[in-house]
Coordinates of C-alpha atoms in Angstrom, one line a residue:
Chain A
M27 CA 64.8 -1.3 23.5
L28 CA 63.9 -4.8 24.7
K29 CA 63.1 -3.0 28.1
R30 CA 60.8 -0.9 26.3
I31 CA 59.3 -4.0 24.8
S32 CA 58.9 -5.6 27.6
L33 CA 57.2 -2.7 29.6
A34 CA 54.8 -2.6 26.3
L35 CA 54.0 -6.1 26.9
L36 CA 53.3 -5.9 30.6
V37 CA 51.0 -2.6 30.2
A38 CA 49.1 -4.4 27.3
A39 CA 48.8 -7.9 29.6
I40 CA 47.5 -5.4 32.5
A41 CA 44.8 -3.6 30.3
S42 CA 43.6 -6.6 28.9
T43 CA 43.2 -8.4 32.3
A44 CA 41.2 -5.7 33.6
S45 CA 39.2 -5.2 30.4
A46 CA 38.7 -9.1 31.1
Q47 CA 37.6 -8.0 34.5
E48 CA 34.9 -5.5 33.4
K49 CA 33.5 -7.9 30.7
K50 CA 33.1 -10.5 33.0
V51 CA 29.6 -12.1 31.8
T52 CA 26.7 -13.3 34.1
V53 CA 23.6 -14.9 33.3
A54 CA 21.7 -11.6 33.9
D55 CA 23.4 -10.3 30.8
F56 CA 21.5 -13.1 28.5
A57 CA 18.0 -12.3 30.6
G58 CA 15.7 -11.2 27.9
T59 CA 13.9 -11.9 24.9
W60 CA 16.0 -12.9 22.0
N61 CA 15.1 -13.1 18.5
I62 CA 17.3 -15.4 16.7
E63 CA 17.4 -16.9 12.9
V64 CA 17.4 -20.4 12.8
M65 CA 17.3 -21.4 9.0
S66 CA 15.7 -18.6 7.9
H67 CA 13.1 -18.5 10.7
Q68 CA 12.7 -16.4 13.5
V69 CA 12.3 -17.9 16.2
A70 CA 11.7 -16.5 20.3
L71 CA 14.6 -17.9 23.1
V72 CA 13.5 -16.1 26.5
I73 CA 16.3 -16.2 28.9
E74 CA 15.8 -15.6 32.4
A75 CA 18.7 -15.6 35.0
A76 CA 18.6 -18.4 37.8
E77 CA 20.6 -19.2 40.7
G78 CA 24.2 -18.1 40.5
N79 CA 25.4 -19.3 36.9
K80 CA 22.2 -21.0 36.0
A81 CA 19.5 -19.9 33.6
T82 CA 15.9 -21.0 32.6
G83 CA 14.5 -20.4 29.2
T84 CA 12.0 -21.0 26.6
L85 CA 12.5 -21.9 23.0
M86 CA 9.7 -20.9 21.0
L87 CA 10.3 -22.9 17.4
M88 CA 8.0 -24.3 15.1
G89 CA 4.8 -24.1 16.9
R90 CA 6.4 -25.8 20.5
D91 CA 7.6 -23.9 23.3
T92 CA 10.4 -26.0 25.0
L93 CA 11.7 -25.1 28.7
L94 CA 15.0 -25.1 29.1
K95 CA 17.4 -25.2 31.5
G96 CA 21.2 -24.4 31.3
E97 CA 24.5 -23.5 33.1
L98 CA 26.8 -20.2 32.3
V99 CA 30.5 -21.3 31.4
D100 CA 32.6 -18.0 30.8
R101 CA 30.5 -16.6 27.8
T102 CA 28.4 -19.3 26.8
I103 CA 25.2 -20.9 28.5
S104 CA 24.8 -24.6 27.5
F105 CA 20.7 -25.3 27.8
V106 CA 19.1 -28.6 27.5
G107 CA 15.2 -29.2 26.8
V108 CA 13.0 -30.3 29.8
K109 CA 9.6 -30.0 28.5
S110 CA 8.0 -29.0 25.3
E111 CA 4.2 -28.4 24.2
A112 CA 2.3 -26.9 21.5
N113 CA 1.9 -23.3 21.6
G114 CA -0.7 -22.9 19.0
N115 CA 1.5 -20.3 17.0
M116 CA 1.5 -22.3 13.7
P117 CA -2.2 -23.6 12.5
A118 CA -2.2 -27.2 10.9
D119 CA -1.4 -26.2 7.7
H120 CA 1.7 -24.2 8.4
Q121 CA 3.0 -27.1 10.5
P122 CA 6.7 -28.1 9.1
P123 CA 7.0 -31.1 7.0
A124 CA 8.6 -34.3 9.5
E125 CA 11.5 -34.2 7.5
H126 CA 12.3 -30.6 8.3
P127 CA 15.5 -30.5 10.0
V128 CA 14.1 -28.7 13.5
A129 CA 10.4 -30.1 13.7
G130 CA 8.8 -33.2 14.1
S131 CA 10.0 -34.4 17.6
G132 CA 8.4 -32.1 19.7
M133 CA 11.6 -31.8 21.9
P134 CA 14.3 -29.3 20.3
P135 CA 17.8 -31.3 18.8
Q136 CA 20.2 -31.1 22.0
P137 CA 22.0 -29.6 23.3
I138 CA 21.6 -25.5 22.6
V139 CA 24.6 -23.4 23.4
V140 CA 24.3 -19.9 23.4
T141 CA 27.3 -17.5 23.3
L142 CA 27.2 -13.9 24.3
Q143 CA 29.5 -11.8 21.7
D144 CA 31.0 -8.5 22.4
D145 CA 28.4 -6.6 20.2
G146 CA 25.7 -7.8 22.5
T147 CA 24.3 -10.5 20.0
I148 CA 24.2 -14.1 20.7
T149 CA 25.7 -16.9 18.6
G150 CA 24.6 -20.6 18.9
E151 CA 24.5 -23.8 18.1
M152 CA 22.2 -26.9 17.9
M153 CA 22.0 -30.3 17.0
T154 CA 19.3 -31.0 14.2
N155 CA 18.4 -34.1 12.0
N156 CA 20.6 -32.8 9.7
G157 CA 23.9 -32.6 12.1
P158 CA 24.7 -29.0 13.7
L159 CA 22.8 -25.7 13.2
K160 CA 24.3 -22.6 14.0
W161 CA 22.3 -19.4 14.4
T162 CA 22.6 -15.8 15.5
G163 CA 20.3 -13.6 17.4
E164 CA 19.5 -10.2 18.2
K165 CA 17.8 -8.8 21.7
L166 CA 14.2 -7.6 21.1
R167 CA 14.0 -4.2 21.4
A168 CA 11.7 -2.8 23.5
K169 CA 9.0 -0.6 21.6
K170 CA 5.7 1.5 21.9
K171 CA 2.7 -0.5 20.4
G172 CA 0.2 1.1 18.6
Chain B
M17 CA -21.5 22.6 -25.2
F18 CA -20.8 21.5 -21.9
L19 CA -21.5 18.8 -20.3
S20 CA -21.6 17.4 -16.5
R21 CA -18.7 15.6 -15.0
R22 CA -21.8 13.3 -13.7
E23 CA -23.6 12.8 -17.0
M24 CA -23.6 9.2 -17.9
L25 CA -24.6 6.9 -20.5
K26 CA -27.4 5.0 -19.1
G27 CA -29.3 1.8 -19.9
L28 CA -31.5 -1.0 -18.2
G29 CA -29.3 -2.5 -16.1
A30 CA -26.2 -0.7 -16.8
S31 CA -24.5 2.3 -16.7
I32 CA -21.1 4.1 -17.7
A33 CA -19.5 7.2 -16.9
L34 CA -17.8 9.4 -19.2
P35 CA -14.4 9.9 -20.1
Y36 CA -12.8 13.2 -20.0
L37 CA -14.1 15.1 -22.9
E38 CA -13.2 18.8 -24.1
A39 CA -16.6 19.1 -23.2
I40 CA -16.2 18.3 -19.7
R41 CA -12.8 19.4 -19.0
S42 CA -13.3 23.0 -19.8
A43 CA -16.0 22.9 -16.4
S44 CA -13.4 20.9 -14.2
T45 CA -9.5 20.4 -13.7
S46 CA -7.9 17.3 -13.4
P47 CA -7.8 15.3 -10.3
V48 CA -4.8 13.5 -8.4
R49 CA -5.4 9.8 -8.8
L50 CA -3.8 7.6 -6.4
I51 CA -2.9 3.5 -6.6
C52 CA -0.9 1.9 -3.6
I53 CA 0.7 -1.5 -4.7
E54 CA 1.9 -4.0 -2.3
Q55 CA 5.0 -6.1 -3.8
V56 CA 4.6 -8.7 -1.2
H57 CA 7.8 -10.5 1.0
G58 CA 10.5 -7.6 0.4
A59 CA 13.3 -8.1 -2.4
A60 CA 16.5 -9.2 -3.1
G61 CA 18.1 -6.7 -3.0
S62 CA 17.1 -5.7 0.6
S63 CA 19.6 -8.3 1.5
A64 CA 23.3 -7.5 2.5
F65 CA 24.7 -9.1 -1.0
G66 CA 21.5 -7.0 -3.1
I67 CA 22.6 -4.1 -1.6
Q68 CA 26.2 -4.6 -2.8
N69 CA 25.2 -5.5 -5.8
N70 CA 22.3 -2.8 -6.2
L71 CA 19.7 -5.4 -7.0
W72 CA 16.6 -3.0 -6.1
S73 CA 18.2 0.4 -5.3
P74 CA 20.7 1.8 -7.8
A75 CA 24.6 2.8 -6.6
L76 CA 23.8 6.5 -7.0
T77 CA 21.6 9.1 -5.7
G78 CA 20.2 12.3 -7.2
R79 CA 19.3 12.2 -10.9
N80 CA 22.1 10.3 -12.5
F81 CA 21.2 7.1 -11.3
D82 CA 21.7 3.8 -13.1
L83 CA 18.9 1.2 -13.3
T84 CA 20.7 -1.1 -15.2
P85 CA 22.0 -3.8 -12.3
T86 CA 18.4 -3.3 -10.5
S87 CA 15.1 -4.8 -10.6
L88 CA 13.9 -1.6 -11.3
K89 CA 15.5 -1.7 -14.8
P90 CA 12.1 -2.0 -16.7
L91 CA 10.9 1.6 -15.3
E92 CA 13.7 3.3 -17.7
P93 CA 11.0 4.9 -19.8
F94 CA 9.8 6.2 -16.8
R95 CA 12.8 7.9 -15.2
D96 CA 11.4 11.3 -15.2
H97 CA 8.5 10.3 -13.4
I98 CA 10.0 7.8 -10.8
T99 CA 11.5 8.9 -7.2
I100 CA 13.3 5.8 -5.5
I101 CA 13.4 6.4 -1.9
S102 CA 15.8 3.4 -0.4
N103 CA 16.9 2.6 3.1
T104 CA 13.6 2.7 5.2
D105 CA 12.3 0.2 7.7
V106 CA 9.1 -0.4 8.8
P107 CA 9.3 -0.8 12.4
S108 CA 5.7 -1.3 12.8
A109 CA 6.1 -4.9 11.6
D110 CA 8.5 -5.5 13.8
P111 CA 7.8 -8.1 16.9
T112 CA 7.5 -6.5 20.1
E113 CA 7.2 -9.5 22.4
A114 CA 8.3 -13.1 22.4
R115 CA 5.0 -14.6 21.0
E116 CA 5.1 -12.3 17.9
I117 CA 8.6 -13.2 17.2
G118 CA 7.9 -15.3 13.7
G119 CA 5.0 -14.2 13.1
D120 CA 6.3 -11.6 10.4
H121 CA 3.9 -12.8 7.4
F122 CA 0.8 -12.7 9.5
R123 CA 1.0 -8.9 10.4
S124 CA 3.5 -7.8 7.6
S125 CA 0.6 -6.5 5.0
A126 CA -1.5 -4.7 7.4
T127 CA 1.3 -2.3 8.2
Y128 CA 2.3 -1.4 4.9
L129 CA 0.0 1.5 4.4
T130 CA -1.1 2.2 7.9
Q131 CA 2.6 2.1 9.4
T132 CA 0.9 1.0 12.2
Y133 CA 1.7 -1.9 14.6
P134 CA -1.0 -4.4 14.5
K135 CA -2.7 -6.1 17.9
R136 CA -2.3 -9.6 18.2
T137 CA -5.5 -11.2 18.2
E138 CA -7.2 -13.8 16.2
G139 CA -10.8 -12.8 17.1
A140 CA -12.8 -9.9 15.9
D141 CA -11.2 -7.1 18.1
V142 CA -8.5 -6.6 15.3
E143 CA -6.9 -3.3 15.6
C144 CA -4.2 -1.2 13.3
G145 CA -4.5 2.1 11.8
V146 CA -6.2 3.7 8.8
S147 CA -4.2 3.3 5.8
L148 CA -3.0 6.1 3.6
D149 CA -5.1 5.2 0.6
Q150 CA -8.3 5.1 3.3
L151 CA -7.1 8.7 4.9
H152 CA -7.0 10.0 1.4
A153 CA -10.2 8.7 0.2
Q154 CA -12.1 9.7 3.0
R155 CA -11.1 13.2 2.2
F156 CA -10.9 13.4 -1.1
G157 CA -13.1 10.4 -2.5
Q158 CA -16.2 11.9 -2.0
D159 CA -16.4 13.3 -5.2
T160 CA -16.7 10.1 -7.3
P161 CA -19.4 7.6 -7.1
I162 CA -17.2 5.5 -5.8
P163 CA -14.4 6.7 -2.9
S164 CA -12.0 3.9 -3.3
M165 CA -11.4 0.2 -4.8
Q166 CA -9.3 -2.5 -2.9
L167 CA -8.2 -5.0 -5.2
C168 CA -5.9 -8.3 -4.9
I169 CA -4.3 -10.9 -7.2
E170 CA -4.4 -14.2 -4.5
N171 CA -7.0 -15.6 -2.6
V172 CA -8.1 -13.6 0.2
D173 CA -10.8 -15.9 1.8
Q174 CA -9.2 -17.3 4.8
S175 CA -10.8 -16.9 7.8
G176 CA -10.1 -17.1 11.7
G177 CA -6.6 -17.0 12.9
C178 CA -3.5 -17.9 10.5
G179 CA -0.5 -18.1 12.4
Y180 CA 1.4 -16.8 15.6
G181 CA -1.9 -15.4 17.1
Y182 CA -2.7 -13.1 14.3
S183 CA -6.2 -12.8 12.4
C184 CA -6.4 -13.4 8.8
V185 CA -7.6 -10.1 8.0
Y186 CA -4.1 -8.9 8.6
T187 CA -2.7 -10.6 5.7
D188 CA -5.8 -10.4 3.5
T189 CA -6.0 -6.9 2.9
I190 CA -4.0 -3.5 3.4
S191 CA -6.7 -1.1 3.6
W192 CA -8.0 -0.1 6.7
A193 CA -11.0 2.5 6.8
S194 CA -10.7 2.7 10.4
P195 CA -8.3 1.1 13.2
A196 CA -10.8 -1.3 13.8
K197 CA -12.3 -1.7 9.9
P198 CA -9.8 -3.7 7.4
L199 CA -11.5 -3.7 4.1
P200 CA -12.2 -6.5 2.0
M201 CA -10.2 -6.7 -1.6
I202 CA -11.5 -8.0 -4.8
R203 CA -9.8 -10.8 -6.7
D204 CA -12.3 -11.5 -9.5
P205 CA -12.1 -8.9 -12.4
R206 CA -15.8 -9.5 -13.4
V207 CA -16.6 -8.2 -9.8
V208 CA -14.3 -4.8 -10.2
F209 CA -15.9 -4.3 -13.8
D210 CA -19.7 -4.9 -12.4
Q211 CA -19.0 -2.3 -9.2
M212 CA -18.0 0.0 -11.6
F213 CA -20.7 -0.2 -14.2
G214 CA -23.4 -1.3 -12.1
V215 CA -23.1 0.6 -9.0
L216 CA -23.8 3.9 -11.0
G217 CA -26.8 3.0 -12.3
N218 CA -30.3 1.3 -12.0
G219 CA -29.0 -2.7 -12.6
S220 CA -30.0 -4.8 -10.1
A221 CA -27.7 -7.9 -9.4
D222 CA -30.1 -10.1 -11.1
E223 CA -29.9 -7.9 -14.0
R224 CA -26.3 -8.1 -14.3
R225 CA -26.5 -11.7 -14.0
E226 CA -28.8 -12.1 -16.9
R227 CA -26.8 -9.8 -18.7
R228 CA -23.8 -12.1 -18.5
Q229 CA -25.7 -15.3 -19.2
E230 CA -26.7 -13.6 -22.5
D231 CA -23.0 -13.1 -22.9
L232 CA -24.1 -9.5 -23.9
S233 CA -22.3 -6.5 -23.7
I234 CA -22.7 -3.6 -21.3
L235 CA -22.5 -1.4 -24.2
D236 CA -25.5 -3.1 -25.9
F237 CA -27.7 -1.7 -23.0
V238 CA -26.5 1.8 -23.4
R239 CA -26.4 2.4 -27.1
E240 CA -29.5 4.5 -27.3
S241 CA -28.0 6.6 -24.9
S242 CA -24.6 6.7 -26.5
K243 CA -26.0 7.5 -29.8
R244 CA -27.7 10.5 -28.6
L245 CA -24.3 11.9 -26.6
L246 CA -22.6 11.2 -30.1
N247 CA -24.7 13.6 -32.2
R248 CA -24.3 15.9 -29.5
L249 CA -20.5 15.9 -29.1
G250 CA -17.7 18.0 -31.4
A251 CA -15.7 15.8 -34.1
A252 CA -12.5 15.2 -31.3
D253 CA -14.9 14.2 -28.8
R254 CA -16.8 11.6 -30.5
V255 CA -13.2 10.0 -31.5
R256 CA -12.4 10.2 -27.8
L257 CA -15.9 8.6 -26.4
N258 CA -15.9 5.9 -29.3
D259 CA -12.3 5.1 -27.9
Y260 CA -13.4 4.8 -24.7
L261 CA -16.4 2.6 -25.0
D262 CA -14.1 0.3 -27.3
N263 CA -11.5 0.2 -24.7
V264 CA -14.6 -1.1 -22.2
R265 CA -15.6 -3.3 -24.2
E266 CA -12.2 -4.7 -24.8
I267 CA -12.0 -5.2 -21.4
E268 CA -15.2 -7.0 -21.0
R269 CA -14.2 -9.2 -23.8
R270 CA -11.2 -10.5 -22.1
I271 CA -13.1 -10.9 -18.6
Q272 CA -16.1 -12.8 -21.1
A273 CA -13.1 -14.8 -22.8
V274 CA -11.6 -15.7 -19.0
E275 CA -15.1 -17.1 -17.9
K276 CA -15.8 -19.0 -21.1
R277 CA -12.5 -20.9 -21.1
H278 CA -13.2 -21.5 -17.2
D279 CA -16.7 -22.7 -17.9
S280 CA -15.0 -25.2 -20.6
G281 CA -13.9 -27.9 -18.6
E282 CA -10.5 -27.1 -19.3
P283 CA -8.2 -27.5 -16.2
R284 CA -7.4 -24.6 -14.9
E285 CA -3.7 -23.8 -12.9
L286 CA -5.9 -21.9 -10.3
P287 CA -8.9 -24.6 -10.0
M288 CA -10.1 -22.6 -6.4
A289 CA -10.1 -19.3 -8.2
P290 CA -13.0 -17.4 -9.4
R291 CA -14.2 -18.0 -13.2
G292 CA -13.5 -14.6 -13.8
V293 CA -9.5 -14.9 -12.8
P294 CA -7.2 -15.4 -15.2
D295 CA -5.0 -18.2 -14.3
S296 CA -1.9 -16.1 -15.8
F297 CA -0.2 -13.8 -13.5
A298 CA 0.2 -11.3 -16.1
D299 CA -2.9 -11.3 -17.5
H300 CA -4.5 -11.0 -14.4
V301 CA -2.5 -8.0 -13.0
T302 CA -2.8 -6.3 -16.8
L303 CA -6.6 -6.8 -16.4
M304 CA -7.0 -4.9 -13.3
F305 CA -4.6 -2.3 -14.3
D306 CA -6.5 -2.1 -17.2
L307 CA -9.9 -1.6 -15.1
Q308 CA -7.9 0.7 -12.6
L309 CA -7.0 3.2 -15.8
L310 CA -11.0 3.0 -16.9
A311 CA -12.0 4.1 -13.6
F312 CA -9.8 7.0 -13.6
R313 CA -10.6 7.6 -17.2
S314 CA -14.1 8.1 -16.5
D315 CA -13.8 9.2 -12.8
I316 CA -15.9 6.7 -11.3
T317 CA -13.1 6.4 -8.5
R318 CA -9.5 7.9 -7.7
V319 CA -8.3 5.8 -5.3
F320 CA -6.9 2.5 -5.7
S321 CA -5.1 -0.3 -3.5
F322 CA -3.8 -3.1 -5.1
K323 CA -2.2 -6.3 -3.3
L324 CA 0.0 -8.5 -6.0
G325 CA 0.3 -11.7 -3.7
R326 CA 0.8 -13.3 -0.4
D327 CA 3.8 -13.8 1.3
A328 CA 3.7 -17.3 1.7
S329 CA 2.5 -18.1 -1.9
T330 CA 3.8 -21.2 -3.7
R331 CA 3.1 -19.6 -6.9
V332 CA 5.7 -20.0 -9.9
Y333 CA 6.6 -17.0 -12.3
R334 CA 7.4 -18.8 -15.3
E335 CA 7.4 -15.7 -17.4
S336 CA 10.5 -14.3 -14.9
G337 CA 12.9 -17.3 -15.9
S338 CA 13.0 -18.6 -12.1
T339 CA 10.9 -21.9 -12.1
G340 CA 10.9 -22.1 -8.3
A341 CA 8.0 -21.7 -5.9
F342 CA 7.5 -18.0 -5.0
H343 CA 8.5 -18.3 -1.4
I344 CA 10.9 -20.8 -1.6
V345 CA 12.9 -18.6 -3.8
S346 CA 12.7 -15.9 -1.4
H347 CA 14.1 -17.8 1.2
H348 CA 17.3 -17.7 -0.5
S349 CA 19.7 -18.5 2.6
E350 CA 21.9 -15.3 1.8
N351 CA 23.2 -17.5 -1.0
P352 CA 24.2 -15.3 -4.0
D353 CA 23.0 -17.2 -6.7
R354 CA 19.5 -17.5 -5.2
I355 CA 19.5 -14.1 -4.2
R356 CA 19.8 -13.4 -8.1
E357 CA 17.2 -15.8 -8.8
F358 CA 14.5 -14.3 -6.4
A359 CA 15.8 -10.7 -8.0
K360 CA 14.4 -12.3 -11.5
I361 CA 10.7 -12.5 -9.6
N362 CA 11.3 -9.2 -8.4
T363 CA 12.4 -7.8 -11.8
Y364 CA 9.3 -9.6 -13.5
H365 CA 7.1 -8.0 -11.0
V366 CA 8.0 -4.7 -11.7
R367 CA 7.8 -5.4 -15.7
V368 CA 4.3 -5.9 -15.2
F369 CA 4.0 -2.8 -13.3
A370 CA 5.6 -1.0 -15.9
E371 CA 2.6 -1.6 -18.4
L372 CA 0.5 0.4 -16.1
L373 CA 3.1 3.3 -15.7
R374 CA 3.3 3.3 -20.0
Q375 CA -0.9 3.0 -19.9
L376 CA -0.7 6.2 -17.6
K377 CA 1.6 8.1 -19.5
E378 CA 0.1 7.4 -22.9
T379 CA -3.4 8.7 -21.7
P380 CA -3.8 12.6 -22.4
D381 CA -5.2 14.0 -19.1
G382 CA -5.8 18.1 -18.9
D383 CA -2.6 19.6 -20.0
G384 CA -0.6 16.7 -19.5
T385 CA -0.6 12.8 -19.0
M386 CA -2.6 10.7 -16.5
L387 CA 0.9 9.7 -14.9
D388 CA 1.6 13.4 -14.6
N389 CA -1.3 13.6 -12.7
S390 CA -1.2 10.3 -10.8
L391 CA 0.7 9.3 -7.7
V392 CA 1.5 5.4 -7.8
I393 CA 3.1 3.8 -4.4
Y394 CA 4.7 0.5 -5.2
G395 CA 6.6 -1.1 -2.3
S396 CA 6.7 -3.8 0.6
P397 CA 6.6 -3.5 4.5
M398 CA 9.2 -6.5 4.1
G399 CA 13.1 -5.9 3.5
N400 CA 15.0 -9.2 3.6
P401 CA 12.5 -11.9 2.9
N402 CA 15.1 -14.3 3.8
Q403 CA 15.5 -13.1 7.3
H404 CA 11.8 -11.7 7.6
N405 CA 12.8 -8.4 8.6
H406 CA 11.6 -4.9 7.6
R407 CA 14.6 -3.1 7.1
R408 CA 15.9 -1.1 3.9
V409 CA 12.2 -2.1 2.4
P410 CA 12.0 -1.6 -1.4
F411 CA 9.9 1.4 -1.8
L412 CA 9.5 3.7 -4.8
V413 CA 6.6 6.3 -6.0
A414 CA 5.7 7.1 -9.8
G415 CA 3.9 10.2 -11.3
H416 CA 4.3 14.0 -10.4
A417 CA 0.9 14.0 -8.1
G418 CA -0.4 16.6 -10.3
G419 CA 3.2 18.5 -10.5
R420 CA 3.6 18.3 -6.3
I421 CA 6.7 15.6 -6.8
K422 CA 9.4 16.2 -9.2
G423 CA 10.2 12.9 -9.4
G424 CA 13.5 11.7 -11.6
T425 CA 15.4 11.2 -8.9
H426 CA 16.8 8.6 -6.4
I427 CA 17.2 9.3 -2.4
R428 CA 18.9 7.1 0.2
A429 CA 17.4 7.9 3.8
K430 CA 19.3 8.1 6.6
D431 CA 19.8 4.6 8.7
R432 CA 16.8 3.9 10.8
T433 CA 14.4 5.9 8.9
P434 CA 10.8 5.0 9.0
L435 CA 9.0 4.6 5.8
S436 CA 6.3 6.6 7.7
N437 CA 8.0 9.4 7.2
V438 CA 8.0 9.3 3.7
M439 CA 4.5 8.5 3.4
L440 CA 3.6 11.5 5.7
T441 CA 5.1 13.6 3.1
L442 CA 3.3 11.9 0.2
L443 CA 0.0 12.6 2.2
H444 CA 1.2 16.1 2.3
A445 CA 1.8 15.8 -1.6
L446 CA -1.7 14.4 -2.0
G447 CA -3.2 17.9 -0.2
H448 CA -3.3 16.6 3.5
D449 CA -1.2 19.7 4.5
D450 CA -2.7 19.6 8.0
L451 CA -1.6 16.3 8.9
H452 CA 1.4 16.3 11.4
S453 CA 1.9 12.3 11.8
F454 CA 1.2 9.5 10.2
G455 CA 1.5 5.8 11.6
D456 CA 4.9 5.8 13.5
S457 CA 6.1 8.8 11.9
E458 CA 8.9 10.9 13.3
G459 CA 8.7 13.9 10.6
P460 CA 8.4 14.6 6.9
F461 CA 10.8 13.3 4.6
Q462 CA 12.4 15.3 2.3
L463 CA 11.6 14.1 -1.2
E464 CA 13.7 16.2 -3.7

C-alpha cells in the first residue's frame, strides 16, 4: 500500500515538474496591449519584451503616458516609471481631482507589479496615495475595424 | 366622405396634420412606427451580482418570466407586448488599440444604433455607420412630412474633442444618416412642437416667434379651418378630432407653462437648459413622449430616436430613491448595496418609459392599438457601467410591429452574441427583408 502511494506521489511530482517546465513564463508572454481595470477605470498598459528578462512598457493612465522599465522574476514583472507626459486623452474638464488616488503627480505610483495568471489574464498592484491598489487586466483582442 | 391623409388644418403661420379618423382610415392601413431609445451607461443587472440577482433580465426564459426582482417590473402591465433579449454584447464599442482603452464614454452612444466601430478622430472626418432608425426612415419615412426626428434629454452642444481623441458628435447623437453624417438631436420640446406644426405649413420663423410672444395657441390660428372640417365629419370623427385638438393644446399649454416659469426669474435646477426644457427629468421625458405620440397620431413622422441622457451625467434622480449623482452611482465598485442603488435608477427610468407604453396601448389604431403597430427599442450599448464594458447589455423591444413580433417572451442569447444580430432581425420585422447584415452582425437572431 505504502509503495503504491509513494509511486503515485512520484508520478504526480514528475508531472508537476514537467508542467511547470512547459509553462515557463517569459517576457514575450506579457508582450501586447492590456486593458486593465484600475478603480473602475479602463487603463491601457502596453508591454514590450526587451533583452533577456527585461521589459519596457507604457501605462496610459488619467491622461498621461508613463514609460516603464521592468524585470521578470518567475511570473511577475516589477516595473518602475522612468518618464511621464500628458497624452491629450483627457480634456481639462475631465481631469481627475488632485485627491484622486491615482491622479495628480504625473508619475505613476510605484512600483507597478504585473503577474501573469494561468488563464492568460494579468493581475497587478500599484502603490497609490491611498495605499496599495490591486487591479486585473485582459489582453486586448485584435478586432476588425469598420 | 373620405379625407386625404395629407389634409391639414391650416391657418396663418400654422398647420396641423389630422389624426386618424374614420374618414381617413378607410382609405389607408396603419403603418408601423419606430422609436429607438437609449438608456445610457448600462444597467445594474449587467454586473455579476446583478445577473445573479436578476436586477435587469428575469431568471426564466420563455413566456413565464417573473419581472418582480428586475428593473423591468414597471413593464408588467405590458408583458404581452415586450420581448426581452438578454446576454448580447456590443463588440463594436470595444477598444481596438491602446489609445482607445478608457474612451468608452466617448464612442459608446455612436455604436448603439449603428453597431459599427466609430473612427477615433476629433476632426470633421468622423465616421461610423448608418443607424437603424435612419435605415428605416430613408426607406419608409418618405411618406410622412418629416422622415424622422431625433430627440434627447441632456445637453448636446459640445464641440471639438470630448476625450480620448473622439469628437463630441459621437456622444451627442445616436442617429447617423450616413457613415459621415451624424444627425443633431433636439432637446427643447418647444423646438419639437414648432417643427411638427410649423414645417407643414406657411408659418415663417418670425410668425412662430410672434405667436409665442403673444402667448397664443396654435389652435387660434387654425380655428376657422377646424370649424369647417368639423362640419363635414360624422359624430364619431368629430369627437376624435376634438379630442386630438385638445391634446395638441394641452401639450402646447405645458410647454408654455414651462417657458413662463423659466422667464419668471425663479432659480432653475438646469440654469443652462433652453427655456422650454422642464427641469424635472420625468416632466421632460413625458413631454417628449407625448410629442412623439402626437406625431404618430397625426402621421407627421413615424420614426424617432431618443437619447435619455449622457454617460457622464451627474444628474440626481431623486424620484428613484437614490440620492447620488448618476455617474457616481453607476460606478458601484461591484459592491452589492451600491449595485442595488444603481438598479433603483434603472427602475425609475423604466417606470418613466412605461408611461409611453401605456399611452401607446391606450391609443386606438386601425384594428388594434398604437402599441400593436409600433416597435419601441429600449436598451444601452453599455453593459456593466462600473467596468465600462459592453457585454450582456440591457435590451428589450416593445410592441408587435404590426403583428411581425409576437412579444411576451424573454430570450437569452448564446454567449458572445452581438446585439447587431438582434437589430438585423428587427430590421427584417420592419420590412427590410433584403438586408443581409447590419453593423457587425453575424446573422439573424431568432426572436420567438
